[in-house]
mmCIF file of C-alpha atoms in Angstrom:
data_model
loop_
_atom_site.group_PDB
_atom_site.id
_atom_site.type_symbol
_atom_site.label_atom_id
_atom_site.label_comp_id
_atom_site.label_asym_id
_atom_site.label_seq_id
_atom_site.Cartn_x
_atom_site.Cartn_y
_atom_site.Cartn_z
ATOM 1 C CA UNK A 19 169.278 311.677 -30.213
ATOM 2 C CA UNK A 20 170.147 308.336 -31.664
ATOM 3 C CA UNK A 21 167.306 305.816 -31.665
ATOM 4 C CA UNK A 22 167.858 302.113 -31.079
ATOM 5 C CA UNK A 23 166.835 301.407 -34.658
ATOM 6 C CA UNK A 24 169.797 303.503 -35.848
ATOM 7 C CA UNK A 25 172.025 300.974 -34.040
ATOM 8 C CA UNK A 26 170.237 297.885 -35.346
ATOM 9 C CA UNK A 27 167.478 297.263 -37.885
ATOM 10 C CA UNK A 28 163.997 296.252 -36.715
ATOM 11 C CA UNK A 29 164.666 292.912 -38.362
ATOM 12 C CA UNK A 30 167.182 292.137 -35.570
ATOM 13 C CA UNK A 31 164.370 292.467 -33.068
ATOM 14 C CA UNK A 32 161.987 290.424 -35.210
ATOM 15 C CA UNK A 33 164.636 287.707 -35.643
ATOM 16 C CA UNK A 34 165.256 287.508 -31.883
ATOM 17 C CA UNK A 35 168.842 288.683 -32.204
ATOM 18 C CA UNK A 36 170.155 288.904 -28.613
ATOM 19 C CA UNK A 37 172.364 291.903 -29.340
ATOM 20 C CA UNK A 38 169.457 293.820 -30.853
ATOM 21 C CA UNK A 39 167.268 292.895 -27.888
ATOM 22 C CA UNK A 40 169.904 294.091 -25.409
ATOM 23 C CA UNK A 41 170.092 297.469 -27.137
ATOM 24 C CA UNK A 42 166.291 297.661 -27.249
ATOM 25 C CA UNK A 43 166.024 296.730 -23.568
ATOM 26 C CA UNK A 44 168.703 299.203 -22.486
ATOM 27 C CA UNK A 45 167.052 301.992 -24.467
ATOM 28 C CA UNK A 46 163.379 301.459 -23.518
ATOM 29 C CA UNK A 47 163.457 299.796 -20.088
ATOM 30 C CA UNK A 48 164.197 302.903 -17.936
ATOM 31 C CA UNK A 49 161.624 305.054 -19.732
ATOM 32 C CA UNK A 50 158.930 302.361 -19.567
ATOM 33 C CA UNK A 51 159.627 301.726 -15.876
ATOM 34 C CA UNK A 52 159.274 305.443 -15.199
ATOM 35 C CA UNK A 53 156.005 305.547 -17.163
ATOM 36 C CA UNK A 54 154.520 302.609 -15.231
ATOM 37 C CA UNK A 55 155.815 303.875 -11.894
ATOM 38 C CA UNK A 56 153.945 307.152 -12.386
ATOM 39 C CA UNK A 57 150.714 305.202 -12.797
ATOM 40 C CA UNK A 58 151.393 302.774 -9.921
ATOM 41 C CA UNK A 59 153.475 304.698 -7.454
ATOM 42 C CA UNK A 60 155.477 301.501 -6.908
ATOM 43 C CA UNK A 61 158.902 301.124 -8.499
ATOM 44 C CA UNK A 62 159.378 297.397 -7.895
ATOM 45 C CA UNK A 63 156.018 296.448 -9.377
ATOM 46 C CA UNK A 64 156.711 298.773 -12.324
ATOM 47 C CA UNK A 65 159.967 296.924 -13.051
ATOM 48 C CA UNK A 66 158.163 293.580 -12.888
ATOM 49 C CA UNK A 67 155.454 294.736 -15.294
ATOM 50 C CA UNK A 68 157.951 296.081 -17.839
ATOM 51 C CA UNK A 69 160.149 292.978 -17.638
ATOM 52 C CA UNK A 70 157.112 290.796 -18.177
ATOM 53 C CA UNK A 71 156.231 292.781 -21.314
ATOM 54 C CA UNK A 72 159.713 292.252 -22.767
ATOM 55 C CA UNK A 73 159.584 288.534 -21.953
ATOM 56 C CA UNK A 74 156.142 288.208 -23.542
ATOM 57 C CA UNK A 75 157.321 289.936 -26.734
ATOM 58 C CA UNK A 76 160.397 287.690 -26.866
ATOM 59 C CA UNK A 77 158.225 284.574 -26.491
ATOM 60 C CA UNK A 78 155.644 285.731 -29.026
ATOM 61 C CA UNK A 79 155.724 285.611 -32.800
ATOM 62 C CA UNK A 80 154.930 289.325 -32.921
ATOM 63 C CA UNK A 81 156.790 291.200 -35.654
ATOM 64 C CA UNK A 82 157.130 294.961 -35.910
ATOM 65 C CA UNK A 83 157.201 296.959 -39.118
ATOM 66 C CA UNK A 84 159.114 299.943 -37.701
ATOM 67 C CA UNK A 85 160.267 301.652 -34.508
ATOM 68 C CA UNK A 86 157.117 303.742 -34.285
ATOM 69 C CA UNK A 87 154.904 300.647 -34.204
ATOM 70 C CA UNK A 88 157.213 299.062 -31.614
ATOM 71 C CA UNK A 89 157.145 302.173 -29.397
ATOM 72 C CA UNK A 90 153.343 302.411 -29.557
ATOM 73 C CA UNK A 91 153.085 298.717 -28.769
ATOM 74 C CA UNK A 92 155.429 298.948 -25.743
ATOM 75 C CA UNK A 93 153.646 301.922 -24.202
ATOM 76 C CA UNK A 94 150.198 300.472 -24.880
ATOM 77 C CA UNK A 95 151.272 297.137 -23.334
ATOM 78 C CA UNK A 96 152.630 298.978 -20.290
ATOM 79 C CA UNK A 97 149.403 300.919 -19.920
ATOM 80 C CA UNK A 98 147.162 297.845 -20.286
ATOM 81 C CA UNK A 99 149.270 295.624 -18.034
ATOM 82 C CA UNK A 100 149.378 298.319 -15.367
ATOM 83 C CA UNK A 101 145.589 298.591 -15.418
ATOM 84 C CA UNK A 102 145.316 294.802 -15.162
ATOM 85 C CA UNK A 103 147.803 294.829 -12.285
ATOM 86 C CA UNK A 104 145.817 297.526 -10.470
ATOM 87 C CA UNK A 105 142.528 295.709 -11.027
ATOM 88 C CA UNK A 106 143.952 292.389 -9.832
ATOM 89 C CA UNK A 107 145.608 294.066 -6.871
ATOM 90 C CA UNK A 108 142.314 295.714 -5.881
ATOM 91 C CA UNK A 109 140.497 292.396 -6.226
ATOM 92 C CA UNK A 110 143.182 290.608 -4.204
ATOM 93 C CA UNK A 111 143.105 293.288 -1.508
ATOM 94 C CA UNK A 112 139.316 293.056 -1.366
ATOM 95 C CA UNK A 113 139.512 289.289 -0.999
ATOM 96 C CA UNK A 114 142.185 289.582 1.690
ATOM 97 C CA UNK A 115 140.077 292.121 3.574
ATOM 98 C CA UNK A 116 137.051 289.850 3.294
ATOM 99 C CA UNK A 117 139.052 286.839 4.471
ATOM 100 C CA UNK A 118 140.426 288.903 7.352
ATOM 101 C CA UNK A 119 136.936 289.983 8.324
ATOM 102 C CA UNK A 120 135.657 286.412 8.047
ATOM 103 C CA UNK A 121 138.553 285.105 10.107
ATOM 104 C CA UNK A 122 137.918 287.772 12.689
ATOM 105 C CA UNK A 123 134.211 286.980 12.667
ATOM 106 C CA UNK A 124 134.827 283.245 12.783
ATOM 107 C CA UNK A 125 137.307 283.735 15.643
ATOM 108 C CA UNK A 126 134.678 285.722 17.508
ATOM 109 C CA UNK A 127 132.026 283.123 16.658
ATOM 110 C CA UNK A 128 134.326 280.325 17.807
ATOM 111 C CA UNK A 129 134.966 282.171 21.058
ATOM 112 C CA UNK A 130 131.238 282.699 21.573
ATOM 113 C CA UNK A 131 130.477 279.041 20.857
ATOM 114 C CA UNK A 132 133.273 277.918 23.179
ATOM 115 C CA UNK A 133 132.059 280.243 25.909
ATOM 116 C CA UNK A 134 128.477 279.062 25.490
ATOM 117 C CA UNK A 135 129.543 275.412 25.605
ATOM 118 C CA UNK A 136 131.568 276.008 28.767
ATOM 119 C CA UNK A 137 128.664 277.778 30.448
ATOM 120 C CA UNK A 138 126.335 274.937 29.456
ATOM 121 C CA UNK A 139 128.808 272.390 30.755
ATOM 122 C CA UNK A 140 129.009 274.192 34.094
ATOM 123 C CA UNK A 141 125.237 274.516 34.196
ATOM 124 C CA UNK A 142 124.733 270.783 33.650
ATOM 125 C CA UNK A 143 127.291 269.987 36.355
ATOM 126 C CA UNK A 144 125.197 272.033 38.779
ATOM 127 C CA UNK A 145 121.936 270.567 37.473
ATOM 128 C CA UNK A 146 123.294 267.115 38.317
ATOM 129 C CA UNK A 147 123.787 268.306 41.905
ATOM 130 C CA UNK A 148 120.084 269.175 42.279
ATOM 131 C CA UNK A 149 117.667 266.899 44.105
ATOM 132 C CA UNK A 150 116.214 264.238 41.779
ATOM 133 C CA UNK A 151 112.826 265.991 41.638
ATOM 134 C CA UNK A 152 114.311 269.422 40.891
ATOM 135 C CA UNK A 153 116.658 267.903 38.268
ATOM 136 C CA UNK A 154 113.724 266.232 36.460
ATOM 137 C CA UNK A 155 111.730 269.491 36.434
ATOM 138 C CA UNK A 156 114.674 271.556 35.126
ATOM 139 C CA UNK A 157 115.624 269.029 32.426
ATOM 140 C CA UNK A 158 112.022 268.823 31.207
ATOM 141 C CA UNK A 159 111.849 272.645 31.235
ATOM 142 C CA UNK A 160 114.991 272.784 29.116
ATOM 143 C CA UNK A 161 113.366 270.378 26.668
ATOM 144 C CA UNK A 162 110.527 272.881 26.305
ATOM 145 C CA UNK A 163 107.729 271.251 28.264
ATOM 146 C CA UNK A 164 105.167 273.513 29.950
ATOM 147 C CA UNK A 165 104.437 273.363 33.687
ATOM 148 C CA UNK A 166 101.279 271.386 33.022
ATOM 149 C CA UNK A 167 103.068 268.863 30.811
ATOM 150 C CA UNK A 168 105.849 268.419 33.375
ATOM 151 C CA UNK A 169 103.242 267.923 36.121
ATOM 152 C CA UNK A 170 101.535 265.234 34.035
ATOM 153 C CA UNK A 171 104.804 263.429 33.231
ATOM 154 C CA UNK A 172 105.983 263.457 36.839
ATOM 155 C CA UNK A 173 102.477 262.866 38.206
ATOM 156 C CA UNK A 174 102.646 265.850 40.556
ATOM 157 C CA UNK A 175 100.736 269.110 40.845
ATOM 158 C CA UNK A 176 101.581 272.211 38.837
ATOM 159 C CA UNK A 177 102.367 273.997 42.105
ATOM 160 C CA UNK A 178 104.924 271.285 42.961
ATOM 161 C CA UNK A 179 106.544 271.785 39.537
ATOM 162 C CA UNK A 180 106.659 275.541 40.127
ATOM 163 C CA UNK A 181 108.203 275.055 43.566
ATOM 164 C CA UNK A 182 110.863 272.608 42.301
ATOM 165 C CA UNK A 183 111.638 274.867 39.399
ATOM 166 C CA UNK A 184 111.888 277.966 41.589
ATOM 167 C CA UNK A 185 114.187 276.234 44.088
ATOM 168 C CA UNK A 186 116.313 274.806 41.274
ATOM 169 C CA UNK A 187 116.719 278.238 39.682
ATOM 170 C CA UNK A 188 117.686 279.740 43.020
ATOM 171 C CA UNK A 189 120.354 277.073 43.499
ATOM 172 C CA UNK A 190 121.652 277.397 39.922
ATOM 173 C CA UNK A 191 121.830 281.194 40.190
ATOM 174 C CA UNK A 192 123.893 280.911 43.347
ATOM 175 C CA UNK A 193 126.270 278.456 41.640
ATOM 176 C CA UNK A 194 126.530 280.301 38.353
ATOM 177 C CA UNK A 195 128.439 283.465 39.149
ATOM 178 C CA UNK A 196 127.154 285.531 36.259
ATOM 179 C CA UNK A 197 123.343 285.667 36.170
ATOM 180 C CA UNK A 198 123.487 287.012 32.612
ATOM 181 C CA UNK A 199 124.488 283.563 31.346
ATOM 182 C CA UNK A 200 121.308 282.078 32.794
ATOM 183 C CA UNK A 201 119.225 284.793 31.181
ATOM 184 C CA UNK A 202 120.831 284.059 27.822
ATOM 185 C CA UNK A 203 120.287 280.340 28.151
ATOM 186 C CA UNK A 204 116.629 280.481 29.191
#
């Protein structure tokens, strides 16, 4: 079989002779694409990798002594660039999966925050409908005050605080359709 170097000398390649490069490309391109495709399993990406290798050689000052050196270089470049492509593709896929998971998580978090805010909004609407005494007791309870502290602040007995709080909870439970929300909030 006739080699490309029988058609042109290696110096044509080294001197960037377009005719020599066309013969070189026509001779090596299909074989290199096949080689890369076997490693990747993807014909389009294989073509891109091989084309990039030819472009990089054309742009470089690399000079070849003979066809054997050129052939070794082309196959080694294909092998290395394919490994780099696979590594980068795995990294990119990992990042995309992580971003997808984060977006999914952040969508779920956003939904949970929105739901919580809506429940709180509804709760405060109903708290505002309580009697003034019950409203004061509930708001102080939400702020974290104990029964004794609320009794002192409002200048009432602890039993009065308990009664107002109990009646307020009963009213709020009747207004808030899902009792689970109240359990989560308290």
